[in-house]
Amino acid sequence: MRNLLNIVVLLLLGFNTAIAAEEKPIQLNKINLTPMPLDGWRFGFGLGYALYVGDQMDYALTRNYGDFKELRTNLTIAAFKQINEEKEWGLVFKTGSFQTLKSSNTQGLQCNYQELQSIWQKSLNDNIDLNGKAVTVNFQYGLGFMYYKSKYFAVNSNFKSEDYVISSVGYGFENRKDFKGNEYTDIPNKKFAALGNIGLNLGFRIAGNLSLYFENSLQVSVTNKLSGHLNKLAKIPPDMYFYTGLSLFYKFGKGGSRLGCPKF
């Protein structure tokens, strides 16, 4: 009887050991389902041009005129998180300046800015993660704010250089007068302005998790002071700028709906 009891105990121990051995891989699979913190995020930086759009533009691109050039390099830093196969959300920081001449190059404007925007991107070919195809076409839109200074100035046509500042925002000028005693219009401190974004992005998968994006977007502000021209009467349209540039991104994981998919 004692021998029979010992046999039963040994069989039970063996059965429990077999069950534990079979459960161990299942526990490991569950651990593998947990995504990494950066899965689905892409980070990148880029360079581009910002061109003024508003009622102070002359519809001509000044490339080299003395000290002036309208093609001025701007910096972009961005991070996007994939939401699903169609959409992603991110934060985009831009810094730089835009400049333009008008009135037969006798007057000009310049704006230096830093901005932060919350951007949504929607893939028009359902390929936001660039896994299905090598190219994605993204419609983008967003909201944010910018911190800027601007000036409206006269140009010395003989030396092709800035002559004097007619009006300004953020340059510290105040209580200025010309030689006739007429007061200039200035706002001494830099200003904040809300703005919206709408545009189109083309994304290209280069190799692995590296991708290149070509952005073309319009930034529409709620102010008419980006030109620095404080004496104009028109409040509409507000000042805007058009941005075009290239950005290089690195993406972590596969992202989107593929995150956490079981692998057996």
C-alpha positions as a Markdown table, in Angstrom:
| # | Residue | x | y | z |
|---|---|---|---|---|
| 1 | Met | 0.0 | 0.0 | 0.0 |
| 2 | Arg | 2.9 | 2.4 | 0.9 |
| 3 | Asn | 4.5 | 1.6 | -2.5 |
| 4 | Leu | 1.3 | 2.4 | -4.3 |
| 5 | Leu | 1.1 | 5.7 | -2.5 |
| 6 | Asn | 4.6 | 6.6 | -3.4 |
| 7 | Ile | 4.0 | 5.8 | -7.1 |
| 8 | Val | 0.9 | 8.1 | -7.1 |
| 9 | Val | 2.9 | 11.0 | -5.5 |
| 10 | Leu | 5.7 | 10.6 | -8.1 |
| 11 | Leu | 3.1 | 10.6 | -11.0 |
| 12 | Leu | 1.5 | 13.8 | -9.6 |
| 13 | Leu | 4.9 | 15.5 | -9.3 |
| 14 | Gly | 5.8 | 14.5 | -12.9 |
| 15 | Phe | 2.4 | 15.8 | -14.2 |
| 16 | Asn | 2.9 | 19.2 | -12.5 |
| 17 | Thr | 6.4 | 19.5 | -13.8 |
| 18 | Ala | 5.2 | 18.8 | -17.4 |
| 19 | Ile | 2.5 | 21.5 | -17.1 |
| 20 | Ala | 5.0 | 24.0 | -15.7 |
| 21 | Ala | 7.4 | 23.3 | -18.6 |
| 22 | Glu | 4.6 | 23.8 | -21.2 |
| 23 | Glu | 3.4 | 27.1 | -19.5 |
| 24 | Lys | 6.9 | 28.7 | -19.6 |
| 25 | Pro | 7.1 | 29.5 | -23.3 |
| 26 | Ile | 3.5 | 31.0 | -23.1 |
| 27 | Gln | 4.7 | 33.4 | -20.4 |
| 28 | Leu | 7.7 | 34.4 | -22.5 |
| 29 | Asn | 5.4 | 35.1 | -25.5 |
| 30 | Lys | 3.3 | 37.4 | -23.3 |
| 31 | Ile | 6.5 | 39.3 | -22.3 |
| 32 | Asn | 7.4 | 39.7 | -26.0 |
| 33 | Leu | 4.0 | 41.3 | -26.7 |
| 34 | Thr | 5.0 | 44.4 | -24.6 |
| 35 | Pro | 6.1 | 47.1 | -27.1 |
| 36 | Met | 9.2 | 49.2 | -26.5 |
| 37 | Pro | 8.5 | 52.8 | -25.3 |
| 38 | Leu | 9.6 | 54.3 | -28.6 |
| 39 | Asp | 7.9 | 51.9 | -30.9 |
| 40 | Gly | 6.0 | 53.8 | -33.6 |
| 41 | Trp | 7.9 | 57.0 | -33.1 |
| 42 | Arg | 10.0 | 58.6 | -35.8 |
| 43 | Phe | 12.5 | 61.4 | -35.0 |
| 44 | Gly | 14.2 | 63.7 | -37.5 |
| 45 | Phe | 15.5 | 67.0 | -38.5 |
| 46 | Gly | 15.7 | 69.0 | -41.7 |
| 47 | Leu | 16.4 | 72.2 | -43.6 |
| 48 | Gly | 14.2 | 74.3 | -45.8 |
| 49 | Tyr | 13.2 | 77.7 | -47.0 |
| 50 | Ala | 10.5 | 80.0 | -45.6 |
| 51 | Leu | 9.0 | 82.6 | -48.0 |
| 52 | Tyr | 6.7 | 85.4 | -46.8 |
| 53 | Val | 3.1 | 85.4 | -48.0 |
| 54 | Gly | 1.0 | 88.5 | -47.4 |
| 55 | Asp | 0.0 | 92.0 | -48.6 |
| 56 | Gln | 3.6 | 93.2 | -48.4 |
| 57 | Met | 4.9 | 90.7 | -51.0 |
| 58 | Asp | 5.9 | 91.7 | -54.5 |
| 59 | Tyr | 5.6 | 88.2 | -56.1 |
| 60 | Ala | 9.3 | 88.3 | -57.1 |
| 61 | Leu | 12.0 | 86.1 | -55.6 |
| 62 | Thr | 15.1 | 88.1 | -54.7 |
| 63 | Arg | 18.0 | 85.7 | -54.8 |
| 64 | Asn | 21.0 | 88.0 | -54.5 |
| 65 | Tyr | 20.7 | 91.8 | -54.2 |
| 66 | Gly | 23.6 | 93.2 | -52.2 |
| 67 | Asp | 23.1 | 92.1 | -48.6 |
| 68 | Phe | 19.7 | 90.6 | -49.3 |
| 69 | Lys | 18.5 | 87.1 | -50.3 |
| 70 | Glu | 15.1 | 85.6 | -49.8 |
| 71 | Leu | 16.3 | 82.0 | -49.8 |
| 72 | Arg | 17.3 | 81.7 | -46.2 |
| 73 | Thr | 17.9 | 78.3 | -44.5 |
| 74 | Asn | 15.5 | 77.3 | -41.7 |
| 75 | Leu | 15.9 | 74.4 | -39.3 |
| 76 | Thr | 13.2 | 71.8 | -38.5 |
| 77 | Ile | 13.2 | 69.3 | -35.6 |
| 78 | Ala | 10.2 | 66.9 | -35.4 |
| 79 | Ala | 8.9 | 63.8 | -33.7 |
| 80 | Phe | 5.8 | 61.8 | -34.9 |
| 81 | Lys | 3.9 | 58.9 | -33.3 |
| 82 | Gln | 2.0 | 56.5 | -35.5 |
| 83 | Ile | -1.7 | 56.1 | -34.4 |
| 84 | Asn | -2.8 | 53.6 | -37.1 |
| 85 | Glu | -2.2 | 52.8 | -40.7 |
| 86 | Glu | -3.6 | 56.2 | -41.8 |
| 87 | Lys | -2.6 | 58.7 | -39.2 |
| 88 | Glu | 0.2 | 60.0 | -37.0 |
| 89 | Trp | 0.6 | 62.9 | -34.6 |
| 90 | Gly | 3.7 | 64.8 | -33.7 |
| 91 | Leu | 5.4 | 68.0 | -32.5 |
| 92 | Val | 7.3 | 70.1 | -34.9 |
| 93 | Phe | 9.8 | 72.9 | -34.0 |
| 94 | Lys | 11.0 | 75.4 | -36.5 |
| 95 | Thr | 13.5 | 78.2 | -36.3 |
| 96 | Gly | 14.8 | 80.6 | -38.9 |
| 97 | Ser | 13.8 | 83.8 | -40.7 |
| 98 | Phe | 12.2 | 85.0 | -43.9 |
| 99 | Gln | 13.0 | 88.2 | -45.9 |
| 100 | Thr | 11.6 | 89.9 | -48.9 |
| 101 | Leu | 12.1 | 93.2 | -50.9 |
| 102 | Lys | 9.3 | 95.2 | -52.5 |
| 103 | Ser | 8.7 | 98.5 | -54.3 |
| 104 | Ser | 11.4 | 97.9 | -56.9 |
| 105 | Asn | 13.8 | 96.9 | -54.1 |
| 106 | Thr | 13.6 | 100.2 | -52.2 |
| 107 | Gln | 11.8 | 98.7 | -49.2 |
| 108 | Gly | 12.0 | 95.3 | -47.4 |
| 109 | Leu | 10.9 | 93.2 | -44.5 |
| 110 | Gln | 12.4 | 90.5 | -42.3 |
| 111 | Cys | 11.0 | 88.2 | -39.6 |
| 112 | Asn | 13.0 | 86.0 | -37.3 |
| 113 | Tyr | 11.0 | 83.3 | -35.5 |
| 114 | Gln | 10.9 | 80.2 | -33.4 |
| 115 | Glu | 7.7 | 78.1 | -33.5 |
| 116 | Leu | 6.2 | 74.9 | -32.1 |
| 117 | Gln | 3.2 | 73.2 | -33.7 |
| 118 | Ser | 1.1 | 70.2 | -33.0 |
| 119 | Ile | 0.7 | 68.4 | -36.3 |
| 120 | Trp | -1.5 | 65.6 | -37.6 |
| 121 | Gln | -0.7 | 63.7 | -40.8 |
| 122 | Lys | -3.0 | 61.5 | -42.7 |
| 123 | Ser | -1.7 | 59.2 | -45.4 |
| 124 | Leu | -3.7 | 59.5 | -48.6 |
| 125 | Asn | -2.5 | 56.1 | -49.8 |
| 126 | Asp | -2.9 | 54.3 | -46.4 |
| 127 | Asn | 0.8 | 53.8 | -45.9 |
| 128 | Ile | 1.7 | 56.1 | -43.0 |
| 129 | Asp | 4.4 | 53.7 | -41.7 |
| 130 | Leu | 6.0 | 53.2 | -45.1 |
| 131 | Asn | 5.9 | 49.4 | -44.6 |
| 132 | Gly | 3.4 | 48.5 | -47.4 |
| 133 | Lys | 5.0 | 50.8 | -50.0 |
| 134 | Ala | 8.1 | 52.8 | -50.4 |
| 135 | Val | 6.2 | 56.1 | -50.7 |
| 136 | Thr | 3.5 | 57.8 | -48.7 |
| 137 | Val | 1.5 | 60.9 | -49.6 |
| 138 | Asn | 0.5 | 62.7 | -46.4 |
| 139 | Phe | -2.0 | 65.6 | -45.9 |
| 140 | Gln | -0.9 | 67.6 | -42.8 |
| 141 | Tyr | -2.7 | 70.1 | -40.6 |
| 142 | Gly | -2.1 | 71.5 | -37.2 |
| 143 | Leu | -2.0 | 74.4 | -34.7 |
| 144 | Gly | 0.7 | 76.1 | -32.7 |
| 145 | Phe | 2.4 | 79.4 | -31.8 |
| 146 | Met | 5.4 | 81.4 | -32.8 |
| 147 | Tyr | 7.7 | 83.8 | -31.0 |
| 148 | Tyr | 9.0 | 86.4 | -33.4 |
| 149 | Lys | 10.6 | 89.8 | -34.1 |
| 150 | Ser | 10.2 | 91.7 | -37.3 |
| 151 | Lys | 11.2 | 94.9 | -39.1 |
| 152 | Tyr | 10.1 | 96.9 | -42.0 |
| 153 | Phe | 13.0 | 98.9 | -43.5 |
| 154 | Ala | 14.2 | 101.2 | -46.3 |
| 155 | Val | 16.8 | 100.0 | -48.7 |
| 156 | Asn | 19.8 | 102.1 | -49.9 |
| 157 | Ser | 19.7 | 101.4 | -53.7 |
| 158 | Asn | 23.3 | 102.6 | -54.2 |
| 159 | Phe | 24.9 | 100.3 | -51.7 |
| 160 | Lys | 22.2 | 97.6 | -51.9 |
| 161 | Ser | 22.0 | 97.5 | -48.1 |
| 162 | Glu | 19.6 | 98.4 | -45.3 |
| 163 | Asp | 19.2 | 102.1 | -44.9 |
| 164 | Tyr | 17.1 | 102.6 | -41.8 |
| 165 | Val | 14.3 | 100.8 | -40.0 |
| 166 | Ile | 10.8 | 102.3 | -40.6 |
| 167 | Ser | 8.9 | 100.2 | -38.0 |
| 168 | Ser | 9.7 | 97.1 | -35.9 |
| 169 | Val | 8.7 | 94.5 | -33.4 |
| 170 | Gly | 11.1 | 93.1 | -30.9 |
| 171 | Tyr | 14.2 | 95.1 | -31.7 |
| 172 | Gly | 14.1 | 97.2 | -28.5 |
| 173 | Phe | 13.4 | 100.4 | -30.4 |
| 174 | Glu | 11.1 | 103.0 | -28.8 |
| 175 | Asn | 10.5 | 106.7 | -29.0 |
| 176 | Arg | 12.5 | 107.0 | -32.2 |
| 177 | Lys | 12.1 | 110.1 | -34.4 |
| 178 | Asp | 13.5 | 111.0 | -37.8 |
| 179 | Phe | 15.4 | 114.2 | -38.6 |
| 180 | Lys | 12.1 | 116.1 | -39.1 |
| 181 | Gly | 10.8 | 115.1 | -35.6 |
| 182 | Asn | 8.3 | 112.5 | -36.9 |
| 183 | Glu | 7.9 | 109.5 | -34.7 |
| 184 | Tyr | 8.6 | 106.0 | -35.9 |
| 185 | Thr | 6.2 | 103.2 | -34.9 |
| 186 | Asp | 7.9 | 100.4 | -32.8 |
| 187 | Ile | 7.0 | 97.6 | -30.4 |
| 188 | Pro | 10.2 | 97.1 | -28.4 |
| 189 | Asn | 9.5 | 93.5 | -27.2 |
| 190 | Lys | 9.2 | 90.2 | -29.2 |
| 191 | Lys | 5.6 | 88.9 | -29.6 |
| 192 | Phe | 3.8 | 85.6 | -29.6 |
| 193 | Ala | 1.3 | 84.7 | -32.3 |
| 194 | Ala | -1.0 | 81.7 | -32.8 |
| 195 | Leu | -0.8 | 80.0 | -36.2 |
| 196 | Gly | -2.3 | 77.2 | -38.2 |
| 197 | Asn | -0.7 | 74.8 | -40.6 |
| 198 | Ile | -1.9 | 73.1 | -43.8 |
| 199 | Gly | 0.2 | 71.3 | -46.4 |
| 200 | Leu | 1.4 | 68.1 | -48.1 |
| 201 | Asn | 4.2 | 65.8 | -47.3 |
| 202 | Leu | 5.9 | 63.1 | -49.5 |
| 203 | Gly | 7.6 | 60.4 | -47.5 |
| 204 | Phe | 10.2 | 58.0 | -49.1 |
| 205 | Arg | 11.6 | 54.9 | -47.4 |
| 206 | Ile | 15.4 | 55.0 | -47.9 |
| 207 | Ala | 16.7 | 51.9 | -46.1 |
| 208 | Gly | 15.5 | 50.0 | -43.1 |
| 209 | Asn | 14.0 | 52.5 | -40.6 |
| 210 | Leu | 15.4 | 55.6 | -42.4 |
| 211 | Ser | 13.1 | 57.8 | -44.4 |
| 212 | Leu | 13.2 | 61.2 | -46.2 |
| 213 | Tyr | 10.2 | 63.6 | -46.2 |
| 214 | Phe | 9.6 | 66.5 | -48.6 |
| 215 | Glu | 7.3 | 69.1 | -46.9 |
| 216 | Asn | 5.4 | 71.9 | -48.5 |
| 217 | Ser | 3.1 | 73.8 | -46.1 |
| 218 | Leu | 1.5 | 77.1 | -45.4 |
| 219 | Gln | 1.7 | 78.7 | -42.0 |
| 220 | Val | -1.2 | 81.1 | -41.4 |
| 221 | Ser | -0.8 | 83.4 | -38.4 |
| 222 | Val | -3.4 | 85.5 | -36.6 |
| 223 | Thr | -1.3 | 88.6 | -36.8 |
| 224 | Asn | -0.4 | 91.1 | -39.5 |
| 225 | Lys | 2.8 | 92.1 | -37.8 |
| 226 | Leu | 5.2 | 89.5 | -39.2 |
| 227 | Ser | 6.1 | 91.9 | -41.9 |
| 228 | Gly | 7.1 | 94.5 | -39.3 |
| 229 | His | 5.0 | 97.1 | -41.2 |
| 230 | Leu | 3.1 | 98.6 | -38.3 |
| 231 | Asn | 1.6 | 101.6 | -40.2 |
| 232 | Lys | -0.5 | 99.6 | -42.7 |
| 233 | Leu | -4.2 | 99.9 | -42.3 |
| 234 | Ala | -5.4 | 96.5 | -43.6 |
| 235 | Lys | -5.9 | 93.8 | -41.0 |
| 236 | Ile | -6.9 | 91.1 | -43.6 |
| 237 | Pro | -5.3 | 89.0 | -44.9 |
| 238 | Pro | -3.1 | 88.1 | -41.9 |
| 239 | Asp | 0.7 | 87.5 | -42.5 |
| 240 | Met | 1.7 | 83.9 | -43.5 |
| 241 | Tyr | 4.7 | 82.1 | -44.8 |
| 242 | Phe | 5.2 | 79.2 | -47.1 |
| 243 | Tyr | 7.7 | 76.5 | -46.0 |
| 244 | Thr | 9.4 | 74.0 | -48.3 |
| 245 | Gly | 12.1 | 71.6 | -47.1 |
| 246 | Leu | 13.6 | 68.1 | -46.7 |
| 247 | Ser | 13.8 | 66.2 | -43.4 |
| 248 | Leu | 15.6 | 62.9 | -42.5 |
| 249 | Phe | 13.8 | 60.6 | -40.0 |
| 250 | Tyr | 14.6 | 57.4 | -38.1 |
| 251 | Lys | 11.7 | 55.3 | -36.9 |
| 252 | Phe | 11.7 | 52.9 | -33.9 |
| 253 | Gly | 9.9 | 49.6 | -34.2 |
| 254 | Lys | 7.1 | 48.9 | -36.7 |
| 255 | Gly | 4.5 | 51.0 | -35.0 |
| 256 | Gly | 0.8 | 51.5 | -35.6 |
| 257 | Ser | -1.6 | 48.6 | -35.6 |
| 258 | Arg | 1.4 | 46.3 | -35.8 |
| 259 | Leu | 2.4 | 47.1 | -32.3 |
| 260 | Gly | 2.0 | 44.2 | -29.9 |
| 261 | Cys | 1.0 | 41.7 | -32.5 |
| 262 | Pro | 1.4 | 38.1 | -31.1 |
| 263 | Lys | 4.3 | 36.1 | -32.5 |
| 264 | Phe | 4.0 | 32.3 | -32.1 |
